[in-house]
Structures are given as C-alpha cells and as structure tokens.
Amino acid sequence: MIGRLVLCAAIVVAGAGASPSTPAKAPAAIVAFHHAWNLLKTYSTNIAVFERQGTQTQNMTLDYSFSKPSNIDVRVLAGANKGARLEWGGGDAVLVRRGSGLLSILKKTVSLHDPLVTTIRGSTVNQLSFGAILAHSLQPGVLTESRGEVIDGIATEKVTLIPTHPLADGHLTREVIEISTTTHFPSRILGYEGPTLVRTIDFTDIRIGH
C-alpha cells in the first residue's frame, strides 16, 4: 500500500506551465526571470523542502523534472515515501508509482488535490515549477527588490512579496524569492506566517534544456 506522500510547494497557482505577462513596473529580477523562463523548454533540479503547520513539520528532498507545456516527473530522494515517483501532465490527476523495477507496477492515479499528494499546508505538485512560481509572484500585492544572500557562491536578488490577500495565499503574509544573478531562476524561497518561517524551498543542481 502506498503511504501518504507529502509534496511541499511554495505557491498557489492554476498551472505549472503558465507564462504570464510581466507588469511594466515589475522588479528587474522578475523581468529577468520571465525572460529566462520563456527561453527554456525543459529543466531538472534537486529541491529540498521544509514546511511547518502549527506544531507539525515536514522535510523532503526531491528530484524534479519539468518539460513544457506542463509535464512533471518527481522522485522522492529523502523524507516521507522515499523512492516514490509522481507524474503529472496537466489536469486534475497525478500518477503515483511506488518503488522502482518490478515494484513500479504498484501505481495508482489520484486527484491533484488528494491528501496523498498534497502538503500539510495544502499545496500541490504542480506548484513547484518555475513557471508557477513566476505566475505566483505577480499576484495582487506589494513587490520590492533588494540585494539577496550569496547562495552556494552565487549572488542573488531578493524579491519580497507582501500579498494583498494572505488568506488566498495559504495564510502567508510575506514571501521571499532569492533569484540567482547567473541563471535568473530561484535559488531559494521563504514563506512566513506573521513572524514565523513556515516554508523553505532550496533549488540546487539546476540543469536547463533549451
């Protein structure tokens, strides 16, 4: 039997392959992110995720692959259900495979919003894509930009979002996207509920296909 597979994500948007129009007054780092997103066709990355809901916490490491328009393959490297794989090709269904080799025949299809494949904060698998993160950054709210931290030796630009409607944003009152000045893709995302850090997502080993 497949156990509860928890996938942590940063954002709440409609589609992973979205390519939204960038407002004229968007921060320069978001404009560069938008251009970089439009150029790529596929990418893979390792994602380390932490999430908190009340006194409950989750940690997970994922091998995440994406190809446009909206095909996602996720392998759980560490954390709950290590070794499980998820496949999403758009729409409202996710294919869950448990194990590899002969064990991979142990599979089931579930709703995108099934508790089996959502986080303790209710996020879904498609919300980890760079396209979804970009679309999410353009929701109603206040965006500001400043110099970010140096992450793995690479400088970043920090874009901070104060959402207009936190209740519609998973109760997050502040989100920070630290965008690499080299790749122009996110290196880290932080989410806060009031003063409390409730979500951290780190992207490493980003491999871009054009």
PDB file of C-alpha atoms in Angstrom:
ATOM      1  CA  MET A   1       0.000   0.000   0.000  1.00  0.00           C
ATOM      2  CA  ILE A   2       1.275   3.453  -0.877  1.00  0.00           C
ATOM      3  CA  GLY A   3       1.675   5.589   2.232  1.00  0.00           C
ATOM      4  CA  ARG A   4       0.819   9.266   2.459  1.00  0.00           C
ATOM      5  CA  LEU A   5       3.139  11.041   0.020  1.00  0.00           C
ATOM      6  CA  VAL A   6       3.721  14.626   1.055  1.00  0.00           C
ATOM      7  CA  LEU A   7       4.977  17.081  -1.549  1.00  0.00           C
ATOM      8  CA  CYS A   8       5.867  20.557  -0.400  1.00  0.00           C
ATOM      9  CA  ALA A   9       5.431  23.550  -2.670  1.00  0.00           C
ATOM     10  CA  ALA A  10       5.784  27.256  -2.484  1.00  0.00           C
ATOM     11  CA  ILE A  11       2.882  28.634  -4.324  1.00  0.00           C
ATOM     12  CA  VAL A  12      -0.829  28.546  -5.132  1.00  0.00           C
ATOM     13  CA  VAL A  13      -1.453  28.996  -8.868  1.00  0.00           C
ATOM     14  CA  ALA A  14      -3.511  27.380 -11.593  1.00  0.00           C
ATOM     15  CA  GLY A  15      -0.906  25.910 -13.926  1.00  0.00           C
ATOM     16  CA  ALA A  16       2.740  24.877 -13.875  1.00  0.00           C
ATOM     17  CA  GLY A  17       3.364  25.874 -17.475  1.00  0.00           C
ATOM     18  CA  ALA A  18       1.977  29.369 -17.214  1.00  0.00           C
ATOM     19  CA  SER A  19       3.895  32.193 -18.884  1.00  0.00           C
ATOM     20  CA  PRO A  20       2.250  35.331 -17.515  1.00  0.00           C
ATOM     21  CA  SER A  21       2.774  38.825 -18.841  1.00  0.00           C
ATOM     22  CA  THR A  22       5.206  40.756 -16.693  1.00  0.00           C
ATOM     23  CA  PRO A  23       3.908  44.126 -15.463  1.00  0.00           C
ATOM     24  CA  ALA A  24       5.867  47.146 -16.656  1.00  0.00           C
ATOM     25  CA  LYS A  25       6.822  48.027 -13.065  1.00  0.00           C
ATOM     26  CA  ALA A  26       7.914  44.518 -12.050  1.00  0.00           C
ATOM     27  CA  PRO A  27      11.288  44.281 -10.265  1.00  0.00           C
ATOM     28  CA  ALA A  28      14.236  43.771 -12.617  1.00  0.00           C
ATOM     29  CA  ALA A  29      14.894  40.304 -11.177  1.00  0.00           C
ATOM     30  CA  ILE A  30      11.327  39.225 -12.033  1.00  0.00           C
ATOM     31  CA  VAL A  31      11.716  40.576 -15.586  1.00  0.00           C
ATOM     32  CA  ALA A  32      14.945  38.579 -15.995  1.00  0.00           C
ATOM     33  CA  PHE A  33      13.221  35.502 -14.518  1.00  0.00           C
ATOM     34  CA  HIS A  34      10.392  35.917 -17.043  1.00  0.00           C
ATOM     35  CA  HIS A  35      12.814  36.104 -19.982  1.00  0.00           C
ATOM     36  CA  ALA A  36      14.773  33.061 -18.785  1.00  0.00           C
ATOM     37  CA  TRP A  37      11.551  31.069 -18.335  1.00  0.00           C
ATOM     38  CA  ASN A  38      10.394  31.864 -21.860  1.00  0.00           C
ATOM     39  CA  LEU A  39      13.668  30.563 -23.325  1.00  0.00           C
ATOM     40  CA  LEU A  40      13.793  27.144 -21.695  1.00  0.00           C
ATOM     41  CA  LYS A  41      11.955  24.011 -22.781  1.00  0.00           C
ATOM     42  CA  THR A  42      12.958  21.562 -20.057  1.00  0.00           C
ATOM     43  CA  TYR A  43      14.828  21.582 -16.770  1.00  0.00           C
ATOM     44  CA  SER A  44      15.673  19.368 -13.820  1.00  0.00           C
ATOM     45  CA  THR A  45      16.667  20.328 -10.301  1.00  0.00           C
ATOM     46  CA  ASN A  46      17.029  18.945  -6.794  1.00  0.00           C
ATOM     47  CA  ILE A  47      14.660  20.546  -4.300  1.00  0.00           C
ATOM     48  CA  ALA A  48      14.973  20.487  -0.516  1.00  0.00           C
ATOM     49  CA  VAL A  49      11.737  21.447   1.189  1.00  0.00           C
ATOM     50  CA  PHE A  50      10.780  22.336   4.744  1.00  0.00           C
ATOM     51  CA  GLU A  51       7.224  23.168   5.792  1.00  0.00           C
ATOM     52  CA  ARG A  52       5.520  23.913   9.112  1.00  0.00           C
ATOM     53  CA  GLN A  53       1.843  23.845  10.036  1.00  0.00           C
ATOM     54  CA  GLY A  54       1.263  24.589  13.708  1.00  0.00           C
ATOM     55  CA  THR A  55       3.460  22.153  15.627  1.00  0.00           C
ATOM     56  CA  GLN A  56       3.781  19.742  12.688  1.00  0.00           C
ATOM     57  CA  THR A  57       6.792  19.906  10.351  1.00  0.00           C
ATOM     58  CA  GLN A  58       7.934  18.171   7.157  1.00  0.00           C
ATOM     59  CA  ASN A  59      11.283  17.778   5.407  1.00  0.00           C
ATOM     60  CA  MET A  60      11.780  16.252   1.976  1.00  0.00           C
ATOM     61  CA  THR A  61      14.285  16.136  -0.877  1.00  0.00           C
ATOM     62  CA  LEU A  62      13.019  15.770  -4.442  1.00  0.00           C
ATOM     63  CA  ASP A  63      14.486  15.153  -7.896  1.00  0.00           C
ATOM     64  CA  TYR A  64      12.185  17.337 -10.003  1.00  0.00           C
ATOM     65  CA  SER A  65      11.979  17.352 -13.812  1.00  0.00           C
ATOM     66  CA  PHE A  66       9.793  19.626 -15.916  1.00  0.00           C
ATOM     67  CA  SER A  67       9.120  19.922 -19.639  1.00  0.00           C
ATOM     68  CA  LYS A  68       6.788  22.390 -21.307  1.00  0.00           C
ATOM     69  CA  PRO A  69       3.931  22.800 -21.515  1.00  0.00           C
ATOM     70  CA  SER A  70       3.171  21.052 -18.211  1.00  0.00           C
ATOM     71  CA  ASN A  71       4.844  17.668 -17.763  1.00  0.00           C
ATOM     72  CA  ILE A  72       6.322  16.941 -14.350  1.00  0.00           C
ATOM     73  CA  ASP A  73       8.205  13.898 -13.022  1.00  0.00           C
ATOM     74  CA  VAL A  74       9.137  13.876  -9.334  1.00  0.00           C
ATOM     75  CA  ARG A  75      11.223  11.290  -7.491  1.00  0.00           C
ATOM     76  CA  VAL A  76      11.347  11.437  -3.688  1.00  0.00           C
ATOM     77  CA  LEU A  77      15.004  11.178  -2.647  1.00  0.00           C
ATOM     78  CA  ALA A  78      14.517  11.626   1.096  1.00  0.00           C
ATOM     79  CA  GLY A  79      11.686  12.088   3.545  1.00  0.00           C
ATOM     80  CA  ALA A  80       8.209  10.587   3.571  1.00  0.00           C
ATOM     81  CA  ASN A  81       7.795   7.840   0.948  1.00  0.00           C
ATOM     82  CA  LYS A  82      11.415   7.836  -0.196  1.00  0.00           C
ATOM     83  CA  GLY A  83      11.643   6.204  -3.630  1.00  0.00           C
ATOM     84  CA  ALA A  84       8.110   7.053  -4.744  1.00  0.00           C
ATOM     85  CA  ARG A  85       7.537   8.831  -8.074  1.00  0.00           C
ATOM     86  CA  LEU A  86       4.826  11.206  -9.229  1.00  0.00           C
ATOM     87  CA  GLU A  87       3.901  12.048 -12.799  1.00  0.00           C
ATOM     88  CA  TRP A  88       1.691  14.985 -13.748  1.00  0.00           C
ATOM     89  CA  GLY A  89       0.833  16.069 -17.282  1.00  0.00           C
ATOM     90  CA  GLY A  90      -1.645  18.838 -16.619  1.00  0.00           C
ATOM     91  CA  GLY A  91      -5.217  18.474 -15.481  1.00  0.00           C
ATOM     92  CA  ASP A  92      -6.545  17.170 -12.199  1.00  0.00           C
ATOM     93  CA  ALA A  93      -4.829  13.769 -11.880  1.00  0.00           C
ATOM     94  CA  VAL A  94      -1.434  12.584 -10.596  1.00  0.00           C
ATOM     95  CA  LEU A  95       0.058   9.136 -11.251  1.00  0.00           C
ATOM     96  CA  VAL A  96       1.847   7.784  -8.174  1.00  0.00           C
ATOM     97  CA  ARG A  97       4.370   4.945  -8.505  1.00  0.00           C
ATOM     98  CA  ARG A  98       5.912   3.211  -5.515  1.00  0.00           C
ATOM     99  CA  GLY A  99       9.475   1.935  -5.838  1.00  0.00           C
ATOM    100  CA  SER A 100      11.436   1.011  -8.973  1.00  0.00           C
ATOM    101  CA  GLY A 101      11.817  -2.026 -11.227  1.00  0.00           C
ATOM    102  CA  LEU A 102       9.073  -4.561 -10.605  1.00  0.00           C
ATOM    103  CA  LEU A 103       7.842  -2.510  -7.676  1.00  0.00           C
ATOM    104  CA  SER A 104       6.988   0.335 -10.080  1.00  0.00           C
ATOM    105  CA  ILE A 105       3.898  -1.615 -11.153  1.00  0.00           C
ATOM    106  CA  LEU A 106       2.429  -0.627  -7.780  1.00  0.00           C
ATOM    107  CA  LYS A 107       0.780   2.539  -9.005  1.00  0.00           C
ATOM    108  CA  LYS A 108      -2.422   4.490  -8.645  1.00  0.00           C
ATOM    109  CA  THR A 109      -3.956   7.627 -10.085  1.00  0.00           C
ATOM    110  CA  VAL A 110      -5.248  10.201  -7.620  1.00  0.00           C
ATOM    111  CA  SER A 111      -6.691  13.684  -7.740  1.00  0.00           C
ATOM    112  CA  LEU A 112      -4.186  16.541  -7.846  1.00  0.00           C
ATOM    113  CA  HIS A 113      -5.719  17.678  -4.539  1.00  0.00           C
ATOM    114  CA  ASP A 114      -5.787  14.253  -2.890  1.00  0.00           C
ATOM    115  CA  PRO A 115      -4.208  14.279   0.612  1.00  0.00           C
ATOM    116  CA  LEU A 116      -1.852  11.569  -0.706  1.00  0.00           C
ATOM    117  CA  VAL A 117      -0.028  14.150  -2.836  1.00  0.00           C
ATOM    118  CA  THR A 118      -0.550  17.443  -1.021  1.00  0.00           C
ATOM    119  CA  THR A 119       1.388  19.044   1.785  1.00  0.00           C
ATOM    120  CA  ILE A 120       0.398  19.773   5.353  1.00  0.00           C
ATOM    121  CA  ARG A 121      -0.322  23.306   4.110  1.00  0.00           C
ATOM    122  CA  GLY A 122      -2.437  22.045   1.198  1.00  0.00           C
ATOM    123  CA  SER A 123      -0.037  22.687  -1.692  1.00  0.00           C
ATOM    124  CA  THR A 124       0.001  20.548  -4.853  1.00  0.00           C
ATOM    125  CA  VAL A 125       2.754  19.029  -7.016  1.00  0.00           C
ATOM    126  CA  ASN A 126       2.380  21.422  -9.958  1.00  0.00           C
ATOM    127  CA  GLN A 127       3.116  24.423  -7.746  1.00  0.00           C
ATOM    128  CA  LEU A 128       6.872  23.773  -7.608  1.00  0.00           C
ATOM    129  CA  SER A 129       7.578  24.632 -11.247  1.00  0.00           C
ATOM    130  CA  PHE A 130       9.443  27.819 -12.115  1.00  0.00           C
ATOM    131  CA  GLY A 131       6.505  28.886 -14.299  1.00  0.00           C
ATOM    132  CA  ALA A 132       4.124  28.547 -11.363  1.00  0.00           C
ATOM    133  CA  ILE A 133       6.486  30.445  -9.081  1.00  0.00           C
ATOM    134  CA  LEU A 134       6.755  33.241 -11.650  1.00  0.00           C
ATOM    135  CA  ALA A 135       2.966  33.463 -12.041  1.00  0.00           C
ATOM    136  CA  HIS A 136       2.531  33.453  -8.273  1.00  0.00           C
ATOM    137  CA  SER A 137       4.932  36.365  -7.833  1.00  0.00           C
ATOM    138  CA  LEU A 138       2.591  38.530  -9.922  1.00  0.00           C
ATOM    139  CA  GLN A 139      -0.458  38.093  -7.688  1.00  0.00           C
ATOM    140  CA  PRO A 140      -2.002  41.217  -6.087  1.00  0.00           C
ATOM    141  CA  GLY A 141       0.350  42.626  -3.500  1.00  0.00           C
ATOM    142  CA  VAL A 142       3.456  44.731  -2.995  1.00  0.00           C
ATOM    143  CA  LEU A 143       6.712  43.592  -4.637  1.00  0.00           C
ATOM    144  CA  THR A 144      10.081  45.011  -3.630  1.00  0.00           C
ATOM    145  CA  GLU A 145      13.612  44.099  -4.665  1.00  0.00           C
ATOM    146  CA  SER A 146      16.917  44.256  -2.798  1.00  0.00           C
ATOM    147  CA  ARG A 147      20.265  42.502  -2.747  1.00  0.00           C
ATOM    148  CA  GLY A 148      19.896  38.890  -1.642  1.00  0.00           C
ATOM    149  CA  GLU A 149      22.231  36.446   0.037  1.00  0.00           C
ATOM    150  CA  VAL A 150      25.116  34.686  -1.644  1.00  0.00           C
ATOM    151  CA  ILE A 151      23.904  31.090  -2.030  1.00  0.00           C
ATOM    152  CA  ASP A 152      26.422  28.381  -2.932  1.00  0.00           C
ATOM    153  CA  GLY A 153      28.821  31.088  -4.050  1.00  0.00           C
ATOM    154  CA  ILE A 154      26.304  32.791  -6.375  1.00  0.00           C
ATOM    155  CA  ALA A 155      24.857  36.260  -5.739  1.00  0.00           C
ATOM    156  CA  THR A 156      21.077  36.631  -5.688  1.00  0.00           C
ATOM    157  CA  GLU A 157      18.490  39.371  -5.946  1.00  0.00           C
ATOM    158  CA  LYS A 158      15.815  39.200  -3.249  1.00  0.00           C
ATOM    159  CA  VAL A 159      12.222  39.839  -4.305  1.00  0.00           C
ATOM    160  CA  THR A 160       9.786  40.220  -1.399  1.00  0.00           C
ATOM    161  CA  LEU A 161       6.037  39.837  -1.862  1.00  0.00           C
ATOM    162  CA  ILE A 162       3.516  41.131   0.666  1.00  0.00           C
ATOM    163  CA  PRO A 163       0.250  39.623  -0.641  1.00  0.00           C
ATOM    164  CA  THR A 164      -2.913  41.675  -0.611  1.00  0.00           C
ATOM    165  CA  HIS A 165      -4.973  38.641   0.429  1.00  0.00           C
ATOM    166  CA  PRO A 166      -2.974  36.319   2.725  1.00  0.00           C
ATOM    167  CA  LEU A 167      -5.966  34.012   3.213  1.00  0.00           C
ATOM    168  CA  ALA A 168      -5.875  33.260  -0.518  1.00  0.00           C
ATOM    169  CA  ASP A 169      -2.113  32.724  -0.319  1.00  0.00           C
ATOM    170  CA  GLY A 170      -2.073  29.824   2.124  1.00  0.00           C
ATOM    171  CA  HIS A 171      -2.125  32.290   5.036  1.00  0.00           C
ATOM    172  CA  LEU A 172       1.351  33.521   4.073  1.00  0.00           C
ATOM    173  CA  THR A 173       1.868  37.157   4.988  1.00  0.00           C
ATOM    174  CA  ARG A 174       5.311  37.510   3.396  1.00  0.00           C
ATOM    175  CA  GLU A 175       7.210  35.561   0.754  1.00  0.00           C
ATOM    176  CA  VAL A 176      10.811  35.955  -0.352  1.00  0.00           C
ATOM    177  CA  ILE A 177      12.215  34.698  -3.663  1.00  0.00           C
ATOM    178  CA  GLU A 178      16.016  34.787  -3.908  1.00  0.00           C
ATOM    179  CA  ILE A 179      16.780  34.772  -7.648  1.00  0.00           C
ATOM    180  CA  SER A 180      20.212  33.788  -8.988  1.00  0.00           C
ATOM    181  CA  THR A 181      22.007  36.555 -10.875  1.00  0.00           C
ATOM    182  CA  THR A 182      23.592  33.835 -13.031  1.00  0.00           C
ATOM    183  CA  THR A 183      20.652  31.644 -14.099  1.00  0.00           C
ATOM    184  CA  HIS A 184      17.857  34.125 -13.243  1.00  0.00           C
ATOM    185  CA  PHE A 185      15.904  31.257 -11.671  1.00  0.00           C
ATOM    186  CA  PRO A 186      15.031  30.917  -7.966  1.00  0.00           C
ATOM    187  CA  SER A 187      17.728  29.613  -5.644  1.00  0.00           C
ATOM    188  CA  ARG A 188      15.570  29.764  -2.517  1.00  0.00           C
ATOM    189  CA  ILE A 189      12.017  30.612  -1.494  1.00  0.00           C
ATOM    190  CA  LEU A 190      10.919  31.538   2.022  1.00  0.00           C
ATOM    191  CA  GLY A 191       7.359  31.809   3.304  1.00  0.00           C
ATOM    192  CA  TYR A 192       6.254  33.470   6.540  1.00  0.00           C
ATOM    193  CA  GLU A 193       3.043  33.430   8.517  1.00  0.00           C
ATOM    194  CA  GLY A 194       3.408  36.529  10.639  1.00  0.00           C
ATOM    195  CA  PRO A 195       6.940  36.406  12.109  1.00  0.00           C
ATOM    196  CA  THR A 196       7.188  32.612  11.778  1.00  0.00           C
ATOM    197  CA  LEU A 197       9.094  30.953   8.941  1.00  0.00           C
ATOM    198  CA  VAL A 198       6.747  28.193   7.766  1.00  0.00           C
ATOM    199  CA  ARG A 199       8.217  27.244   4.391  1.00  0.00           C
ATOM    200  CA  THR A 200      11.691  26.961   2.884  1.00  0.00           C
ATOM    201  CA  ILE A 201      12.455  25.645  -0.592  1.00  0.00           C
ATOM    202  CA  ASP A 202      16.033  25.353  -1.880  1.00  0.00           C
ATOM    203  CA  PHE A 203      16.818  24.622  -5.537  1.00  0.00           C
ATOM    204  CA  THR A 204      20.213  23.090  -6.379  1.00  0.00           C
ATOM    205  CA  ASP A 205      21.879  21.475  -9.387  1.00  0.00           C
ATOM    206  CA  ILE A 206      19.595  23.220 -11.899  1.00  0.00           C
ATOM    207  CA  ARG A 207      20.022  21.676 -15.342  1.00  0.00           C
ATOM    208  CA  ILE A 208      18.453  23.706 -18.168  1.00  0.00           C
ATOM    209  CA  GLY A 209      17.317  22.434 -21.570  1.00  0.00           C
ATOM    210  CA  HIS A 210      16.522  24.931 -24.350  1.00  0.00           C
TER     211      HIS A 210
END
